Amino acid sequence: MARSSTRPTSRDVAQAAGVSQAAVSLVLGDKWRGRVSETTAERVRHAARELGYRPNLAARNLRLGRTRTVLLVVPALTTEFFAGVYTGAARVAAEHGFGVVLYPSPEGVGPARDPFASAQAALDGVLASSMAADALTAIRGDQLPLVMLDSDPAGSLGAATVNLDIADGIRQVADHLLALGHRRVLHLAADVPSWTFDIRAKELAERLAAVPGTEIRTARAPISIDGALTATETALTAPGPRPTAVVCDDDKLAAGAYKALRRLGLRIPDDISVTGLDDLALATAIDPELTTVRLDAELFGERGMQALLAVLEGREPDGGDIPVRLVVRGSTAPPGAPR
C-alpha cells in the first residue's frame, strides 16, 4: 500500500461524510449521542475508516477518564527478546497511566490485518521494531505518533528512533576473534531485510577488512535452528579452506550452527569457534556456553517508551544508543586450540 504524502484531516472526513467538522469531532470523540443521529455517526465512522483518518492525539489534550493506549509492533521472531522489550515499555507506560498492547506481526515480517479497525479503538502512539515495519502501513500505524526501534535514524518512518549500539557489539565480537588469532570467518547472517541486520554485516566486514590476511564468507539463514543448521552445513562443506570461527547474527542461529558442527564431527571451540548476539537464555543452555553480545531488552523497551512519551508531549527525546556488552564464554578459543 502506498503511503499517502498528506495525512487525512477531519475536514476530509467531514466532506466525505457530508457533515460539519463539529459533527466529526463529536462522533470520533464519542460524544455524539443525543446530538447527531445514529445514521450520521455511522456515516462519519465509515468515512474515517475509508480515509484512514486517525485523530492527531499528540496535538490534543489527553482524554480525561479514558485509558491511554500504545501499540507495540514486533516481529514474531526471537520472542524472548521482544518479551523483554514489552516488559520495559509496559513498566514505563504504567508509571504514566498508559497501557501497552503487544501486536506481533504475522510470519515475523510483512503486512497484517488491522486489529484496531473499530472507530471506537483509540491509540495514542506506536512503538515498532524495524523488523516489523511492513506491518505499519497495513495497520496505519505510520499515521500515528511513532517511535521506531532498531531502525536507521536517517531513513526512519518515525518521529524518533531508539537503538541498541549493535555496531559496537559487532566490533567487540570481531576484535575478540581477531585477538584470538582468527582470520577466516563465516558470517551466519539472518535472512531478514532489516536495518539492524544490514548494520551487523557492514560492521563485521569493515572490522575484518582492516586486518591483513582476513577472509569472510557469508551464509544466509532464516532465524530458526533448522535454517541455521542447513546453511552452516552447506557453507562448511563447500570447497576451500574451512573458516575457524562462525559469527552468528542471533543466538538461535548459533544453536543451529552448533548442531551442524556436531554433525560434521567438529568440536567447539577446539576446531571452530562460535559467537552469537542477544544473550538469550539459550546461550547458557547449550554446551559449551555461548560467547555472545548481551542486549538489555528491558532497557530498550523503557527507552523506547520514554521517547514516545516525549514525542506525545512535544519534547525532544533523549539521544544516544544503548550500550551493549560482549560476554565471553566457552564457545571461543584460539584456532586449533588443544582439547
mmCIF file of C-alpha atoms in Angstrom:
data_model
loop_
_atom_site.group_PDB
_atom_site.id
_atom_site.type_symbol
_atom_site.label_atom_id
_atom_site.label_comp_id
_atom_site.label_asym_id
_atom_site.label_seq_id
_atom_site.Cartn_x
_atom_site.Cartn_y
_atom_site.Cartn_z
ATOM 1 C CA MET A 1 0.000 0.000 0.000
ATOM 2 C CA ALA A 2 1.482 3.379 -0.957
ATOM 3 C CA ARG A 3 1.869 5.764 1.899
ATOM 4 C CA SER A 4 -0.119 8.940 1.339
ATOM 5 C CA SER A 5 2.013 12.068 1.356
ATOM 6 C CA THR A 6 -0.743 14.000 3.107
ATOM 7 C CA ARG A 7 -2.339 12.818 6.319
ATOM 8 C CA PRO A 8 -6.179 12.829 6.124
ATOM 9 C CA THR A 9 -7.768 15.609 8.191
ATOM 10 C CA SER A 10 -11.092 15.937 9.986
ATOM 11 C CA ARG A 11 -12.122 18.286 7.167
ATOM 12 C CA ASP A 12 -11.577 15.445 4.658
ATOM 13 C CA VAL A 13 -13.752 13.164 6.795
ATOM 14 C CA ALA A 14 -16.440 15.839 7.068
ATOM 15 C CA GLN A 15 -16.507 16.332 3.279
ATOM 16 C CA ALA A 16 -16.632 12.582 2.612
ATOM 17 C CA ALA A 17 -19.475 12.103 5.101
ATOM 18 C CA GLY A 18 -21.354 15.257 4.091
ATOM 19 C CA VAL A 19 -21.337 16.688 7.627
ATOM 20 C CA SER A 20 -19.670 19.505 9.540
ATOM 21 C CA GLN A 21 -16.244 19.213 11.193
ATOM 22 C CA ALA A 22 -18.003 19.713 14.520
ATOM 23 C CA ALA A 23 -20.067 16.582 13.864
ATOM 24 C CA VAL A 24 -16.887 14.662 13.045
ATOM 25 C CA SER A 25 -15.340 15.756 16.354
ATOM 26 C CA LEU A 26 -18.443 14.705 18.270
ATOM 27 C CA VAL A 27 -18.596 11.265 16.652
ATOM 28 C CA LEU A 28 -14.892 10.406 16.840
ATOM 29 C CA GLY A 29 -14.717 11.811 20.365
ATOM 30 C CA ASP A 30 -17.633 9.514 21.295
ATOM 31 C CA LYS A 31 -19.770 12.487 22.399
ATOM 32 C CA TRP A 32 -22.401 12.317 19.648
ATOM 33 C CA ARG A 33 -25.308 10.603 21.421
ATOM 34 C CA GLY A 34 -28.278 12.949 21.652
ATOM 35 C CA ARG A 35 -26.531 15.434 19.357
ATOM 36 C CA VAL A 36 -26.337 13.652 15.987
ATOM 37 C CA SER A 37 -28.258 10.655 14.646
ATOM 38 C CA GLU A 38 -27.016 7.073 14.662
ATOM 39 C CA THR A 39 -27.112 7.126 10.848
ATOM 40 C CA THR A 40 -24.892 10.226 10.719
ATOM 41 C CA ALA A 41 -22.490 8.759 13.277
ATOM 42 C CA GLU A 42 -22.090 5.587 11.242
ATOM 43 C CA ARG A 43 -21.502 7.635 8.076
ATOM 44 C CA VAL A 44 -18.706 9.548 9.827
ATOM 45 C CA ARG A 45 -17.122 6.357 11.166
ATOM 46 C CA HIS A 46 -17.273 4.768 7.702
ATOM 47 C CA ALA A 47 -15.646 7.815 6.091
ATOM 48 C CA ALA A 48 -12.886 7.841 8.730
ATOM 49 C CA ARG A 49 -12.146 4.161 8.118
ATOM 50 C CA GLU A 50 -12.097 4.560 4.347
ATOM 51 C CA LEU A 51 -9.753 7.552 4.502
ATOM 52 C CA GLY A 52 -7.521 6.015 7.156
ATOM 53 C CA TYR A 53 -8.099 9.010 9.401
ATOM 54 C CA ARG A 54 -6.845 8.975 12.985
ATOM 55 C CA PRO A 55 -7.123 11.990 15.292
ATOM 56 C CA ASN A 56 -3.764 13.653 15.957
ATOM 57 C CA LEU A 57 -3.688 12.598 19.586
ATOM 58 C CA ALA A 58 -0.304 14.188 20.184
ATOM 59 C CA ALA A 59 -1.705 17.610 19.394
ATOM 60 C CA ARG A 60 -4.789 17.471 21.577
ATOM 61 C CA ASN A 61 -5.146 17.337 25.342
ATOM 62 C CA LEU A 62 -5.024 13.847 26.762
ATOM 63 C CA ARG A 63 -8.540 12.490 27.136
ATOM 64 C CA LEU A 64 -9.851 12.589 30.674
ATOM 65 C CA GLY A 65 -11.237 9.421 32.176
ATOM 66 C CA ARG A 66 -10.090 7.128 29.367
ATOM 67 C CA THR A 67 -7.281 4.621 29.225
ATOM 68 C CA ARG A 68 -4.345 5.796 27.163
ATOM 69 C CA THR A 69 -3.018 3.063 24.901
ATOM 70 C CA VAL A 70 0.173 2.466 22.948
ATOM 71 C CA LEU A 71 0.697 -0.278 20.371
ATOM 72 C CA LEU A 72 3.993 -2.197 20.387
ATOM 73 C CA VAL A 73 4.536 -3.790 16.960
ATOM 74 C CA VAL A 74 7.177 -6.527 16.912
ATOM 75 C CA PRO A 75 8.112 -9.451 14.692
ATOM 76 C CA ALA A 76 7.008 -12.902 15.775
ATOM 77 C CA LEU A 77 10.721 -13.758 15.848
ATOM 78 C CA THR A 78 13.167 -14.070 18.771
ATOM 79 C CA THR A 79 10.149 -13.663 21.013
ATOM 80 C CA GLU A 80 12.137 -13.933 24.235
ATOM 81 C CA PHE A 81 13.968 -10.720 23.360
ATOM 82 C CA PHE A 82 10.803 -8.840 22.473
ATOM 83 C CA ALA A 83 9.123 -10.102 25.641
ATOM 84 C CA GLY A 84 11.833 -8.151 27.463
ATOM 85 C CA VAL A 85 11.199 -5.096 25.299
ATOM 86 C CA TYR A 86 7.498 -5.305 26.186
ATOM 87 C CA THR A 87 8.257 -5.635 29.916
ATOM 88 C CA GLY A 88 10.407 -2.497 29.899
ATOM 89 C CA ALA A 89 7.961 -0.491 27.787
ATOM 90 C CA ALA A 90 4.966 -1.525 29.914
ATOM 91 C CA ARG A 91 6.783 -0.588 33.123
ATOM 92 C CA VAL A 92 7.404 2.999 31.968
ATOM 93 C CA ALA A 93 3.944 3.231 30.392
ATOM 94 C CA ALA A 94 2.235 2.221 33.642
ATOM 95 C CA GLU A 95 4.091 4.954 35.526
ATOM 96 C CA HIS A 96 2.441 7.474 33.182
ATOM 97 C CA GLY A 97 -1.059 5.976 33.078
ATOM 98 C CA PHE A 98 -0.655 4.231 29.718
ATOM 99 C CA GLY A 99 -1.405 0.667 28.709
ATOM 100 C CA VAL A 100 0.624 -1.232 26.102
ATOM 101 C CA VAL A 101 -0.924 -3.625 23.591
ATOM 102 C CA LEU A 102 1.561 -6.090 22.098
ATOM 103 C CA TYR A 103 0.987 -6.771 18.411
ATOM 104 C CA PRO A 104 3.251 -9.435 16.875
ATOM 105 C CA SER A 105 3.324 -9.174 13.088
ATOM 106 C CA PRO A 106 2.293 -12.479 11.460
ATOM 107 C CA GLU A 107 5.160 -14.506 9.969
ATOM 108 C CA GLY A 108 7.591 -12.186 11.717
ATOM 109 C CA VAL A 109 7.545 -9.549 8.991
ATOM 110 C CA GLY A 110 5.091 -8.306 6.411
ATOM 111 C CA PRO A 111 1.633 -6.750 6.382
ATOM 112 C CA ALA A 112 -1.141 -7.666 8.764
ATOM 113 C CA ARG A 113 -4.872 -7.108 9.084
ATOM 114 C CA ASP A 114 -5.720 -4.034 11.160
ATOM 115 C CA PRO A 115 -6.576 -5.246 14.693
ATOM 116 C CA PHE A 116 -7.940 -1.785 15.502
ATOM 117 C CA ALA A 117 -10.370 -1.243 12.647
ATOM 118 C CA SER A 118 -13.151 -0.214 15.023
ATOM 119 C CA ALA A 119 -13.642 3.534 15.221
ATOM 120 C CA GLN A 120 -14.025 3.117 18.967
ATOM 121 C CA ALA A 121 -10.449 1.852 19.289
ATOM 122 C CA ALA A 122 -8.107 4.657 20.292
ATOM 123 C CA LEU A 123 -4.343 4.561 20.054
ATOM 124 C CA ASP A 124 -2.144 7.393 21.230
ATOM 125 C CA GLY A 125 1.023 6.167 19.578
ATOM 126 C CA VAL A 126 3.056 3.264 18.257
ATOM 127 C CA LEU A 127 6.414 1.681 19.118
ATOM 128 C CA ALA A 128 7.636 -0.544 16.291
ATOM 129 C CA SER A 129 10.646 -2.692 15.535
ATOM 130 C CA SER A 130 12.166 -2.137 12.108
ATOM 131 C CA MET A 131 11.846 -5.908 11.567
ATOM 132 C CA ALA A 132 8.057 -5.473 11.589
ATOM 133 C CA ALA A 133 7.950 -2.152 9.743
ATOM 134 C CA ASP A 134 5.996 -3.579 6.793
ATOM 135 C CA ALA A 135 3.058 -4.177 9.123
ATOM 136 C CA LEU A 136 2.812 -0.461 9.923
ATOM 137 C CA THR A 137 1.198 0.649 6.691
ATOM 138 C CA ALA A 138 -1.361 -2.162 6.905
ATOM 139 C CA ILE A 139 -2.460 -1.077 10.391
ATOM 140 C CA ARG A 140 -1.935 2.615 9.540
ATOM 141 C CA GLY A 141 0.482 2.849 12.437
ATOM 142 C CA ASP A 142 2.702 5.177 10.411
ATOM 143 C CA GLN A 143 -0.053 7.814 10.640
ATOM 144 C CA LEU A 144 0.148 7.930 14.439
ATOM 145 C CA PRO A 145 2.897 9.350 16.666
ATOM 146 C CA LEU A 146 5.567 6.728 16.037
ATOM 147 C CA VAL A 147 8.911 5.741 17.540
ATOM 148 C CA MET A 148 10.983 3.159 15.675
ATOM 149 C CA LEU A 149 13.192 0.623 17.423
ATOM 150 C CA ASP A 150 16.402 -0.781 15.842
ATOM 151 C CA SER A 151 15.903 1.452 12.824
ATOM 152 C CA ASP A 152 18.048 3.631 10.580
ATOM 153 C CA PRO A 153 17.882 7.149 12.091
ATOM 154 C CA ALA A 154 18.459 8.656 8.643
ATOM 155 C CA GLY A 155 15.532 6.894 6.981
ATOM 156 C CA SER A 156 13.066 6.182 9.758
ATOM 157 C CA LEU A 157 9.286 6.460 9.384
ATOM 158 C CA GLY A 158 9.065 7.622 12.977
ATOM 159 C CA ALA A 159 9.324 10.907 14.821
ATOM 160 C CA ALA A 160 12.237 9.366 16.752
ATOM 161 C CA THR A 161 14.402 6.262 16.741
ATOM 162 C CA VAL A 162 15.830 4.299 19.669
ATOM 163 C CA ASN A 163 18.701 1.918 19.001
ATOM 164 C CA LEU A 164 20.961 -0.508 20.772
ATOM 165 C CA ASP A 165 24.610 0.031 19.802
ATOM 166 C CA ILE A 166 24.631 -3.063 17.607
ATOM 167 C CA ALA A 167 27.563 -1.758 15.558
ATOM 168 C CA ASP A 168 29.732 -1.621 18.674
ATOM 169 C CA GLY A 169 28.570 -5.106 19.668
ATOM 170 C CA ILE A 170 29.765 -6.485 16.343
ATOM 171 C CA ARG A 171 33.053 -4.596 16.705
ATOM 172 C CA GLN A 172 33.529 -6.241 20.120
ATOM 173 C CA VAL A 173 32.906 -9.684 18.578
ATOM 174 C CA ALA A 174 35.321 -9.041 15.703
ATOM 175 C CA ASP A 175 38.042 -7.671 17.975
ATOM 176 C CA HIS A 176 37.685 -10.662 20.312
ATOM 177 C CA LEU A 177 38.079 -13.172 17.469
ATOM 178 C CA LEU A 178 40.941 -11.265 15.844
ATOM 179 C CA ALA A 179 42.784 -11.085 19.167
ATOM 180 C CA LEU A 180 42.443 -14.872 19.482
ATOM 181 C CA GLY A 181 44.087 -15.219 16.067
ATOM 182 C CA HIS A 182 41.099 -15.967 13.825
ATOM 183 C CA ARG A 183 41.438 -14.827 10.220
ATOM 184 C CA ARG A 184 38.871 -16.969 8.349
ATOM 185 C CA VAL A 185 35.308 -16.201 9.443
ATOM 186 C CA LEU A 186 31.896 -17.467 8.373
ATOM 187 C CA HIS A 187 29.146 -14.884 8.939
ATOM 188 C CA LEU A 188 25.862 -16.719 9.546
ATOM 189 C CA ALA A 189 23.578 -13.829 8.639
ATOM 190 C CA ALA A 190 19.860 -13.540 9.384
ATOM 191 C CA ASP A 191 17.941 -13.685 6.106
ATOM 192 C CA VAL A 192 15.654 -10.844 7.165
ATOM 193 C CA PRO A 193 15.512 -7.495 5.285
ATOM 194 C CA SER A 194 16.124 -5.117 8.185
ATOM 195 C CA TRP A 195 18.470 -2.257 9.003
ATOM 196 C CA THR A 196 19.686 -3.933 12.185
ATOM 197 C CA PHE A 197 20.989 -6.950 10.244
ATOM 198 C CA ASP A 198 22.471 -4.773 7.483
ATOM 199 C CA ILE A 199 24.481 -2.952 10.152
ATOM 200 C CA ARG A 200 25.843 -6.244 11.519
ATOM 201 C CA ALA A 201 27.085 -7.327 8.097
ATOM 202 C CA LYS A 202 28.616 -3.922 7.322
ATOM 203 C CA GLU A 203 30.457 -3.571 10.627
ATOM 204 C CA LEU A 204 31.795 -7.126 10.588
ATOM 205 C CA ALA A 205 33.106 -6.778 7.041
ATOM 206 C CA GLU A 206 34.747 -3.430 7.787
ATOM 207 C CA ARG A 207 36.359 -4.597 11.025
ATOM 208 C CA LEU A 208 37.837 -7.709 9.439
ATOM 209 C CA ALA A 209 38.954 -5.883 6.300
ATOM 210 C CA ALA A 210 41.109 -3.586 8.428
ATOM 211 C CA VAL A 211 43.338 -6.561 9.357
ATOM 212 C CA PRO A 212 45.548 -8.045 6.594
ATOM 213 C CA GLY A 213 45.011 -11.684 5.706
ATOM 214 C CA THR A 214 41.402 -11.983 6.836
ATOM 215 C CA GLU A 215 38.701 -13.704 4.834
ATOM 216 C CA ILE A 216 34.944 -13.531 5.398
ATOM 217 C CA ARG A 217 32.328 -15.816 3.873
ATOM 218 C CA THR A 218 28.568 -15.180 4.283
ATOM 219 C CA ALA A 219 25.769 -17.722 4.591
ATOM 220 C CA ARG A 220 22.176 -16.532 4.996
ATOM 221 C CA ALA A 221 19.553 -18.325 7.044
ATOM 222 C CA PRO A 222 16.068 -17.662 8.432
ATOM 223 C CA ILE A 223 16.077 -17.129 12.192
ATOM 224 C CA SER A 224 15.419 -20.746 13.052
ATOM 225 C CA ILE A 225 17.566 -23.577 14.330
ATOM 226 C CA ASP A 226 16.816 -25.794 11.310
ATOM 227 C CA GLY A 227 17.530 -22.975 8.871
ATOM 228 C CA ALA A 228 20.842 -22.212 10.566
ATOM 229 C CA LEU A 229 21.789 -25.901 10.630
ATOM 230 C CA THR A 230 21.253 -26.265 6.870
ATOM 231 C CA ALA A 231 23.050 -23.016 5.977
ATOM 232 C CA THR A 232 26.047 -23.805 8.200
ATOM 233 C CA GLU A 233 26.391 -27.359 6.914
ATOM 234 C CA THR A 234 26.260 -26.147 3.298
ATOM 235 C CA ALA A 235 28.812 -23.388 3.902
ATOM 236 C CA LEU A 236 31.310 -25.589 5.741
ATOM 237 C CA THR A 237 31.218 -28.402 3.165
ATOM 238 C CA ALA A 238 31.925 -26.003 0.283
ATOM 239 C CA PRO A 239 35.373 -26.128 -1.374
ATOM 240 C CA GLY A 240 38.188 -24.056 0.077
ATOM 241 C CA PRO A 241 39.821 -23.553 3.478
ATOM 242 C CA ARG A 242 37.424 -24.058 6.364
ATOM 243 C CA PRO A 243 36.594 -20.987 8.498
ATOM 244 C CA THR A 244 37.939 -21.106 12.049
ATOM 245 C CA ALA A 245 35.045 -19.059 13.523
ATOM 246 C CA VAL A 246 31.317 -18.647 12.893
ATOM 247 C CA VAL A 247 29.786 -15.241 13.738
ATOM 248 C CA CYS A 248 26.005 -15.563 14.123
ATOM 249 C CA ASP A 249 23.531 -12.660 13.944
ATOM 250 C CA ASP A 250 21.392 -14.222 16.686
ATOM 251 C CA ASP A 251 21.739 -16.818 19.459
ATOM 252 C CA LYS A 252 19.106 -19.019 17.801
ATOM 253 C CA LEU A 253 21.254 -19.120 14.662
ATOM 254 C CA ALA A 254 24.216 -20.085 16.844
ATOM 255 C CA ALA A 255 22.251 -23.023 18.281
ATOM 256 C CA GLY A 256 21.603 -24.252 14.736
ATOM 257 C CA ALA A 257 25.285 -23.821 13.903
ATOM 258 C CA TYR A 258 26.175 -25.973 16.938
ATOM 259 C CA LYS A 259 24.034 -28.821 15.573
ATOM 260 C CA ALA A 260 25.612 -28.549 12.117
ATOM 261 C CA LEU A 261 29.142 -28.548 13.515
ATOM 262 C CA ARG A 262 28.474 -31.654 15.595
ATOM 263 C CA ARG A 263 27.015 -33.423 12.544
ATOM 264 C CA LEU A 264 30.254 -32.623 10.719
ATOM 265 C CA GLY A 265 32.316 -34.005 13.598
ATOM 266 C CA LEU A 266 33.748 -30.612 14.569
ATOM 267 C CA ARG A 267 34.406 -29.666 18.192
ATOM 268 C CA ILE A 268 33.525 -26.257 19.670
ATOM 269 C CA PRO A 269 35.800 -24.362 20.291
ATOM 270 C CA ASP A 270 38.692 -26.800 19.605
ATOM 271 C CA ASP A 271 38.089 -26.979 15.840
ATOM 272 C CA ILE A 272 35.896 -23.937 15.346
ATOM 273 C CA SER A 273 34.689 -21.012 17.490
ATOM 274 C CA VAL A 274 31.107 -19.717 17.509
ATOM 275 C CA THR A 275 29.630 -16.382 18.632
ATOM 276 C CA GLY A 276 26.021 -15.197 18.947
ATOM 277 C CA LEU A 277 24.154 -11.985 19.601
ATOM 278 C CA ASP A 278 21.326 -11.279 22.110
ATOM 279 C CA ASP A 279 22.355 -13.336 25.175
ATOM 280 C CA LEU A 280 19.078 -15.228 25.324
ATOM 281 C CA ALA A 281 18.530 -17.956 27.924
ATOM 282 C CA LEU A 282 19.538 -20.317 25.134
ATOM 283 C CA ALA A 283 23.114 -19.025 25.318
ATOM 284 C CA THR A 284 23.796 -20.761 28.628
ATOM 285 C CA ALA A 285 21.610 -23.802 27.893
ATOM 286 C CA ILE A 286 23.867 -25.060 25.087
ATOM 287 C CA ASP A 287 27.268 -26.684 25.655
ATOM 288 C CA PRO A 288 29.761 -25.124 25.628
ATOM 289 C CA GLU A 289 28.053 -21.944 26.778
ATOM 290 C CA LEU A 290 27.919 -19.317 24.044
ATOM 291 C CA THR A 291 30.113 -16.250 23.684
ATOM 292 C CA THR A 292 27.585 -13.583 22.708
ATOM 293 C CA VAL A 293 26.648 -9.907 22.925
ATOM 294 C CA ARG A 294 24.299 -9.032 25.760
ATOM 295 C CA LEU A 295 21.440 -6.727 24.731
ATOM 296 C CA ASP A 296 19.387 -5.169 27.532
ATOM 297 C CA ALA A 297 15.903 -5.784 26.104
ATOM 298 C CA GLU A 298 14.050 -4.250 29.061
ATOM 299 C CA LEU A 299 16.114 -1.068 28.975
ATOM 300 C CA PHE A 300 15.484 -0.951 25.217
ATOM 301 C CA GLY A 301 11.725 -1.068 25.864
ATOM 302 C CA GLU A 302 11.986 1.554 28.614
ATOM 303 C CA ARG A 303 13.936 3.950 26.406
ATOM 304 C CA GLY A 304 11.511 3.399 23.530
ATOM 305 C CA MET A 305 8.512 4.243 25.708
ATOM 306 C CA GLN A 306 10.269 7.279 27.188
ATOM 307 C CA ALA A 307 10.948 8.511 23.649
ATOM 308 C CA LEU A 308 7.302 8.013 22.634
ATOM 309 C CA LEU A 309 6.090 9.904 25.727
ATOM 310 C CA ALA A 310 8.431 12.745 24.785
ATOM 311 C CA VAL A 311 7.008 12.810 21.238
ATOM 312 C CA LEU A 312 3.435 12.856 22.583
ATOM 313 C CA GLU A 313 4.322 15.757 24.879
ATOM 314 C CA GLY A 314 6.164 17.707 22.178
ATOM 315 C CA ARG A 315 9.583 17.231 23.789
ATOM 316 C CA GLU A 316 12.859 16.162 22.193
ATOM 317 C CA PRO A 317 13.616 12.526 23.179
ATOM 318 C CA ASP A 318 16.938 11.703 24.796
ATOM 319 C CA GLY A 319 19.548 10.708 22.233
ATOM 320 C CA GLY A 320 22.366 8.180 22.221
ATOM 321 C CA ASP A 321 22.445 4.462 21.522
ATOM 322 C CA ILE A 322 22.100 1.952 24.372
ATOM 323 C CA PRO A 323 25.461 0.303 25.196
ATOM 324 C CA VAL A 324 25.882 -3.441 24.676
ATOM 325 C CA ARG A 325 28.489 -5.838 26.065
ATOM 326 C CA LEU A 326 30.338 -8.911 24.828
ATOM 327 C CA VAL A 327 30.041 -11.842 27.249
ATOM 328 C CA VAL A 328 32.902 -14.293 26.681
ATOM 329 C CA ARG A 329 32.103 -17.924 27.462
ATOM 330 C CA GLY A 330 33.325 -21.332 26.360
ATOM 331 C CA SER A 331 32.500 -21.277 22.639
ATOM 332 C CA THR A 332 35.524 -19.232 21.560
ATOM 333 C CA ALA A 333 39.254 -20.052 21.704
ATOM 334 C CA PRO A 334 42.330 -19.579 19.515
ATOM 335 C CA PRO A 335 42.227 -21.527 16.220
ATOM 336 C CA GLY A 336 43.319 -25.115 16.680
ATOM 337 C CA ALA A 337 43.361 -24.854 20.456
ATOM 338 C CA PRO A 338 44.099 -28.202 22.087
ATOM 339 C CA ARG A 339 41.236 -30.077 23.744
#
